[in-house]
Short mmCIF file of C-alpha atoms in Angstrom, two decimals:
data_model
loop_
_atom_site.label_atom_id
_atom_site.label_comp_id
_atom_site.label_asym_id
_atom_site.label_seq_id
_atom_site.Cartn_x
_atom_site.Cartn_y
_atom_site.Cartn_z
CA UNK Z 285 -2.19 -9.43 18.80
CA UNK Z 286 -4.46 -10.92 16.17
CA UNK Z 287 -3.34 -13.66 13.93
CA UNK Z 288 -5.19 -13.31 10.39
CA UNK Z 289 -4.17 -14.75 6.90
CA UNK Z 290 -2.65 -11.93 5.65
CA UNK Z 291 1.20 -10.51 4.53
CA UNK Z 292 1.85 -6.97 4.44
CA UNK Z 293 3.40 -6.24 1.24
CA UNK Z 294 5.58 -3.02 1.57
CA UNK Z 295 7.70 -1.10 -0.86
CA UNK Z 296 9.75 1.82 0.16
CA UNK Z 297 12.79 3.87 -0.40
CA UNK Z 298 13.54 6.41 1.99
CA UNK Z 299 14.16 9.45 -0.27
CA UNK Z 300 13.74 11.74 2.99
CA UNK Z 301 14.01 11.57 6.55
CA UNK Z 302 10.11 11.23 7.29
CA UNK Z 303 10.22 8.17 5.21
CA UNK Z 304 12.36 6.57 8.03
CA UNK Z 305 10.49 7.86 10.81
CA UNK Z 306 7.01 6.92 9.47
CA UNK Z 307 8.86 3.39 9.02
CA UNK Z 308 9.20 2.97 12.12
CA UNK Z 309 6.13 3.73 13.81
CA UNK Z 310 4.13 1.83 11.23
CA UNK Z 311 6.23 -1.21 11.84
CA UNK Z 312 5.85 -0.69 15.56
CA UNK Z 313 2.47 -0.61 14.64
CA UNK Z 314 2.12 -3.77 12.59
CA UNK Z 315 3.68 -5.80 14.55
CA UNK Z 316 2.06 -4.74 17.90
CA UNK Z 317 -1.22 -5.60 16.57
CA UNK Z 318 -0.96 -8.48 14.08
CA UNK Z 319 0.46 -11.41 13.97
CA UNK Z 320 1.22 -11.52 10.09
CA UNK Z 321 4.24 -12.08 7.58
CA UNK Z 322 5.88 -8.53 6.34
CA UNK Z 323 7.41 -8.29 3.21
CA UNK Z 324 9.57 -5.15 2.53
CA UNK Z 325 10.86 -4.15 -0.60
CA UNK Z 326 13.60 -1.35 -0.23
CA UNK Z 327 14.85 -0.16 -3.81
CA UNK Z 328 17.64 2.90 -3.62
CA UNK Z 329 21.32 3.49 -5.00
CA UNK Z 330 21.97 2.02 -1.66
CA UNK Z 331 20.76 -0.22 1.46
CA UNK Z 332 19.43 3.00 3.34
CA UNK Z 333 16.70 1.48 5.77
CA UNK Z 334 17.61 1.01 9.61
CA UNK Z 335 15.63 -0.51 11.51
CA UNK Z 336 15.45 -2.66 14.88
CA UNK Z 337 12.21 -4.21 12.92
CA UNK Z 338 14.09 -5.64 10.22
CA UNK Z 339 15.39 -8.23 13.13
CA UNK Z 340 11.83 -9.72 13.83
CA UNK Z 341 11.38 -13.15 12.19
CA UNK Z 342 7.74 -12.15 10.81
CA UNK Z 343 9.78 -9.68 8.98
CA UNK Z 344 11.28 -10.49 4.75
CA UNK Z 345 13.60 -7.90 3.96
CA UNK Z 346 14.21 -7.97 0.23
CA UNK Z 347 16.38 -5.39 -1.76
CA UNK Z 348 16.99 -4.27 -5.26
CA UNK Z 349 20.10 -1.96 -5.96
CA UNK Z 350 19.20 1.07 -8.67
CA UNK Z 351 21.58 3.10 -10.84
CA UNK Z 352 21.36 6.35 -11.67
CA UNK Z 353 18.12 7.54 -13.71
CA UNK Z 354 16.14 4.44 -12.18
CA UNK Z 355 12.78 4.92 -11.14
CA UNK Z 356 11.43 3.75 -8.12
CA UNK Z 357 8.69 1.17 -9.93
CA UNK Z 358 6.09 0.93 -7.20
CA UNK Z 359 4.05 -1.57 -9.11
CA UNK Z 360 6.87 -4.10 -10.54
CA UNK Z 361 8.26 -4.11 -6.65
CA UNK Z 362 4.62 -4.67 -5.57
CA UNK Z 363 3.90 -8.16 -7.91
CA UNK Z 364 7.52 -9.21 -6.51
CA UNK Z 365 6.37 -9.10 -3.20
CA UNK Z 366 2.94 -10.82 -3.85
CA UNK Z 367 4.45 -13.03 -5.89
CA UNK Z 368 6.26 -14.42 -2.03
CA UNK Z 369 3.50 -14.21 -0.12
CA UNK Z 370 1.61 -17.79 1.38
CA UNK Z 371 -1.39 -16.48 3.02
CA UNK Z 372 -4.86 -16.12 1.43
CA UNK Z 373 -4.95 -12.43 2.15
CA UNK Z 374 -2.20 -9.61 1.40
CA UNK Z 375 -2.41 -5.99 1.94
CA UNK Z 376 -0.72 -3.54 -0.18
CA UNK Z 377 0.33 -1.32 2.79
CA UNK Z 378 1.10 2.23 2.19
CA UNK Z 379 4.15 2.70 4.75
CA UNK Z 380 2.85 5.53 5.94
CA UNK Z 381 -1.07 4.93 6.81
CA UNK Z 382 -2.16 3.73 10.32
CA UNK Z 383 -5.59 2.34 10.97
CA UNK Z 384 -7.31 1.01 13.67
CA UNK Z 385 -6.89 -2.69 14.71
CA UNK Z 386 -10.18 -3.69 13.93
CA UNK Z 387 -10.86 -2.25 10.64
CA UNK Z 388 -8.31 -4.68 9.37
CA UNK Z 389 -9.79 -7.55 10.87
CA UNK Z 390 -12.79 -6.77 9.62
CA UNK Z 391 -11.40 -6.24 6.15
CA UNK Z 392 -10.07 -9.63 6.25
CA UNK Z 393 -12.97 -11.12 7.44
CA UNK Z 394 -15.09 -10.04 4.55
CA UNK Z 395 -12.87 -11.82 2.16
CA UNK Z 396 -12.49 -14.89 4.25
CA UNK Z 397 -16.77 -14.91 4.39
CA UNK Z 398 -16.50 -14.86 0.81
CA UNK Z 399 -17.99 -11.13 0.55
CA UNK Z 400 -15.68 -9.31 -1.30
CA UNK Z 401 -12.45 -10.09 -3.39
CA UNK Z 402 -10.75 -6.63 -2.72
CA UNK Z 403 -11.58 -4.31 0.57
CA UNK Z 404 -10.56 -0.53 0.95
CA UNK Z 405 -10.08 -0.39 4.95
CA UNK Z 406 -11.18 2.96 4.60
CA UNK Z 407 -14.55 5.06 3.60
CA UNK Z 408 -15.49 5.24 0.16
CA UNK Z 409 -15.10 9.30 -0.47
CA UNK Z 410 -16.14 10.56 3.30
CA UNK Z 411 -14.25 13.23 4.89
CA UNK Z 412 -13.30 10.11 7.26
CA UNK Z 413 -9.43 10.86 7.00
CA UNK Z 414 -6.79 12.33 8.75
CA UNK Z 415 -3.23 14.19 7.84
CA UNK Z 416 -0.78 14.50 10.65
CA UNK Z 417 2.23 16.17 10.82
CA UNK Z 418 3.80 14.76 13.57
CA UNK Z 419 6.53 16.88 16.11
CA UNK Z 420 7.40 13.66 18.42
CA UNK Z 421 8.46 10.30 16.80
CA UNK Z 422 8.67 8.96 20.23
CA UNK Z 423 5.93 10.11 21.94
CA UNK Z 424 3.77 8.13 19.18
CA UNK Z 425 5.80 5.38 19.15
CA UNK Z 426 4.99 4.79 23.08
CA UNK Z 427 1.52 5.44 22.51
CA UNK Z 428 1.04 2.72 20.11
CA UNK Z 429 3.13 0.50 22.13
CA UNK Z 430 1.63 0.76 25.49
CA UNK Z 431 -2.25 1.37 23.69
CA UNK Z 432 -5.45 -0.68 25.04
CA UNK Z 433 -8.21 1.01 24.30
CA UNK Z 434 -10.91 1.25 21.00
CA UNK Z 435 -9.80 4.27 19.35
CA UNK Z 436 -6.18 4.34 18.34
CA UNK Z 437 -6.47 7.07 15.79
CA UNK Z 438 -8.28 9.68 18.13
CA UNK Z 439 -5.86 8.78 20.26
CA UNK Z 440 -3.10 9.47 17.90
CA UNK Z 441 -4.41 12.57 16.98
CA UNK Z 442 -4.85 13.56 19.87
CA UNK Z 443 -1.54 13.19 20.92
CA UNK Z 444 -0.16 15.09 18.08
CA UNK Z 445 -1.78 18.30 18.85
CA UNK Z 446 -0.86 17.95 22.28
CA UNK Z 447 2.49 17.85 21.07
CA UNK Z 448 2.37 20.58 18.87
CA UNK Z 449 1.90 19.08 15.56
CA UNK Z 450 -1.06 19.76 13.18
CA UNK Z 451 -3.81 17.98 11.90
CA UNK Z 452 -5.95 18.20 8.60
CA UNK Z 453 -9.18 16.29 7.55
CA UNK Z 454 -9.29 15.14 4.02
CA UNK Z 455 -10.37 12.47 1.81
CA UNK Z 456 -8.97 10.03 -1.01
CA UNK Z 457 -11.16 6.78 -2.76
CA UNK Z 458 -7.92 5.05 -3.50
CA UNK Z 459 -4.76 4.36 -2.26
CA UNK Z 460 -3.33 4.06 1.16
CA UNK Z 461 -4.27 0.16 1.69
CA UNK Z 462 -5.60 -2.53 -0.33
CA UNK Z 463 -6.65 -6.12 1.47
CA UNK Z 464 -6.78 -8.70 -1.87
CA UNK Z 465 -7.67 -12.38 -2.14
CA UNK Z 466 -4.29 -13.16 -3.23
CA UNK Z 467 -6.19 -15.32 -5.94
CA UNK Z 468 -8.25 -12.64 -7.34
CA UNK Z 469 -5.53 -10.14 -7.84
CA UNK Z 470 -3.54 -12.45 -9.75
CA UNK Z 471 -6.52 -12.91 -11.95
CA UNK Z 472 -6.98 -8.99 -12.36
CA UNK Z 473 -3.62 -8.93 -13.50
CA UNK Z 474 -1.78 -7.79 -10.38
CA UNK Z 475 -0.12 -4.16 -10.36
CA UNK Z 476 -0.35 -2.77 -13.99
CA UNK Z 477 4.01 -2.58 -14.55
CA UNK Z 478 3.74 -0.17 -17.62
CA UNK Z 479 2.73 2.72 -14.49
CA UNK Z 480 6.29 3.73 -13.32
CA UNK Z 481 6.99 6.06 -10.66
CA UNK Z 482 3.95 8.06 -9.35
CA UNK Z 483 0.73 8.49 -10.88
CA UNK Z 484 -2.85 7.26 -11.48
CA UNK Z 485 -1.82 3.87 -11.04
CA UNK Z 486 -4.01 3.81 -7.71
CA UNK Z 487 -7.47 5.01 -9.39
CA UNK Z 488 -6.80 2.99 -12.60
CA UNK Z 489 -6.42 -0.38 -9.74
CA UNK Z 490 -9.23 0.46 -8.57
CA UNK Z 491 -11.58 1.33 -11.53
CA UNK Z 492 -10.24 -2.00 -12.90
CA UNK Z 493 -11.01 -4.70 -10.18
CA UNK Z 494 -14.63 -2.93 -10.77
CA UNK Z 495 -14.47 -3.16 -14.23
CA UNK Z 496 -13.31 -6.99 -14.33
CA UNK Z 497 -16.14 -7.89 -11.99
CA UNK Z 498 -14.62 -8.52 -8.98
CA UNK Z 499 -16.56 -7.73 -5.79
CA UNK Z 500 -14.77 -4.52 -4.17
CA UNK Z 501 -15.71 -2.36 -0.95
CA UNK Z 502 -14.66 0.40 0.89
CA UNK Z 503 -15.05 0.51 4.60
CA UNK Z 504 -17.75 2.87 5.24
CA UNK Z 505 -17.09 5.33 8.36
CA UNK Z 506 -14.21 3.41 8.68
CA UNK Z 507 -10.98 5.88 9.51
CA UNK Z 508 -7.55 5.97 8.45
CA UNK Z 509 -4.49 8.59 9.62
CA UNK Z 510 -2.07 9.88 6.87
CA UNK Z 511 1.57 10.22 8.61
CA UNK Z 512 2.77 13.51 5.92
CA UNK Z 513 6.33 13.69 4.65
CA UNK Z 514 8.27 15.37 2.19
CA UNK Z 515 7.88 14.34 -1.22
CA UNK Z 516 10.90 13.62 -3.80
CA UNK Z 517 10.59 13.53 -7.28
CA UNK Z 518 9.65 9.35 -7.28
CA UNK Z 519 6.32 10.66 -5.81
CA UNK Z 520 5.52 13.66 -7.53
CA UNK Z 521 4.12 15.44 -10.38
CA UNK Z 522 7.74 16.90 -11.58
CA UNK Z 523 8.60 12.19 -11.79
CA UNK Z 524 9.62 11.88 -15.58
CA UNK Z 525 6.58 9.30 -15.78
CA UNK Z 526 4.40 11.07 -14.69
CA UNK Z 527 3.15 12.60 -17.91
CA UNK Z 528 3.18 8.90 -19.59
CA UNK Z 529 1.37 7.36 -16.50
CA UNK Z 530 -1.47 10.04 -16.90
CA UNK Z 531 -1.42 9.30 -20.76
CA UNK Z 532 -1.79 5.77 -20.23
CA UNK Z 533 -4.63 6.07 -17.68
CA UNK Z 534 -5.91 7.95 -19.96
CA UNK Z 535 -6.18 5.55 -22.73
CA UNK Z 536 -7.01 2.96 -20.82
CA UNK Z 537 -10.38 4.53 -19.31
CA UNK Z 538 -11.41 5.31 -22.56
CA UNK Z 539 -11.42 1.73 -24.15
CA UNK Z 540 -14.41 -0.59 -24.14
CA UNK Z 541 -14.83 -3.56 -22.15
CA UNK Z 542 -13.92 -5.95 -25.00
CA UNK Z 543 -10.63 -3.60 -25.46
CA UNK Z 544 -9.81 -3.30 -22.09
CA UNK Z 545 -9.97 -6.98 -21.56
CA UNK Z 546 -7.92 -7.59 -24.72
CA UNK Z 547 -5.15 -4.91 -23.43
CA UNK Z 548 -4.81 -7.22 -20.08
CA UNK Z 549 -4.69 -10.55 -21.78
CA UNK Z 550 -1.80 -8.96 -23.52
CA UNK Z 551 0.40 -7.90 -20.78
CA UNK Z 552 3.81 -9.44 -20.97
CA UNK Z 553 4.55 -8.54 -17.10
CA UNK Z 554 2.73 -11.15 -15.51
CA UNK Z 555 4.71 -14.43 -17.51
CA UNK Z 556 7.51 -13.32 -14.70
CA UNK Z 557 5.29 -14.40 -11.73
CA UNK Z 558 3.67 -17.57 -10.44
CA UNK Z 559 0.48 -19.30 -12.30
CA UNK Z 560 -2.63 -16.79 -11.92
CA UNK Z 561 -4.43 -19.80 -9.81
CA UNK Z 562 -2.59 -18.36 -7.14
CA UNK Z 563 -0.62 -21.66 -5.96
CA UNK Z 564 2.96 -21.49 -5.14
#
């Protein structure tokens, strides 16, 4: 188990059963391998999220009660959580991605050596990535708890097949897990809040801690496996905001730097959270 200066930030709601089940063999997963603070952020109609995990004292269960017609808001819950953490390093952790141990270590490290501000554990475009649909919840569950070897992910794969589940290559640039400086993604202006729901709030992140200078990589040949669920309407094309999100991403790719900087300095979401030093 690896102690690094990092907090998992993760938000969730679990809208269908997968959610749950991917829950708990990420968790399982996390706190196997790392010794790091967890923040989760459940947001639902109701407290829906069981889990043993919950228990552990490297674990901050937070929750925020909707009504009906709320959206889940991915990015607002996201600052929240950053907004707690106390180590250098946080990753915004995608609860259903697992990578190998290493490749966030090695994401960490790269900030720590003052090489990069923001770090993709993942390769930048490459077929490098996995989909799994999973048949046995358990049977991954005790591989990742009795695993001691270098490939996890082969391993996991592996296992699925075996088990009669299927497995798909694919790719994605963003998403899935970013490791920040905690310091430079207050001063990129955290998650953008006006994206609600599901949308291009991932690529616009991304294409803006470029645009604002700050020093980000993707892991090349690094690997990452996709646990697949079903998808409700919070993360899906048929979301109410999804149409706006895609307008504002939009209009925001298509202003110039002096605009775009203007736009930022203008946000009214980020007087709610701590100074943009980073200090508590």
């Amino acid at each position: 188990m690896k102690k690094l200066p990092l907090t998992f930030v993760i938000p969730i709601k679990i809208d269908t059963d997968d959610r749950q089940r991917n829950f708990d063999i990420v968790m399982g997963y996390l706190l196997k391998n790392y010794d790091c603070p967890i923040i989760i952020k459940e947001a639902d109609w109701e407290k829906r999220l069981k889990s043993q995990h919950l228990d552990d004292p490297r674990v901050k269960y937070m929750f925020e009660q909707l009504v009906f017609g709320d959206p889940f808001h991915r990015t607002k819950y996201i600052n929240e959580m950053v907004n707690e953490c106390e180590t250098e390093c946080f990753a915004n952790y995608d609860v259903d991605v697992i990578f190998n141990p290493s490749t966030i270590e090695e994401s960490v490290k790269l900030i720590m050596d003052g090489k990069a501000d923001v770090v993709y554990p993942f390769g930048d475009g490459e077929m490098d990535q996995c989909r799994l649909w999973i048949s046995s919840k358990e049977s991954i569950i005790s591989l990742i708890d009795t695993f001691d070897g270098e490939n996890l992910l082969r391993d996991i794969a592996q296992k699925t097949v075996d088990d009669g589940g299927k497995m798909e290559a694919w790719t994605t640039l963003a998403g899935h897990c970013q490791i920040f400086r905690k310091k430079s993604f207050l001063e990129g202006y955290m998650e953008n809040e006006n994206f609600v729901s599901w949308g291009p709030e991932d690529a616009e992140r991304l294409s803006r801690f470029r645009k604002l200078g700050f020093r980000v990589q993707h892991l090349s040949g690094e690997k990452l496996i996709h646990l697949e669920h079903e998808s409700s309407v919070d993360s899906g094309k048929e979301n109410p905001y999804f149409r706006l999100n895609e307008t504002l991403f939009k209009h925001l790719t298509s202003l110039s730097d002096d605009e775009f900087k203007k736009y930022y300095e203008e946000v009214s979401y980020t007087e709610k959270y701590t100074s943009r030093n980073g200090d508590k």
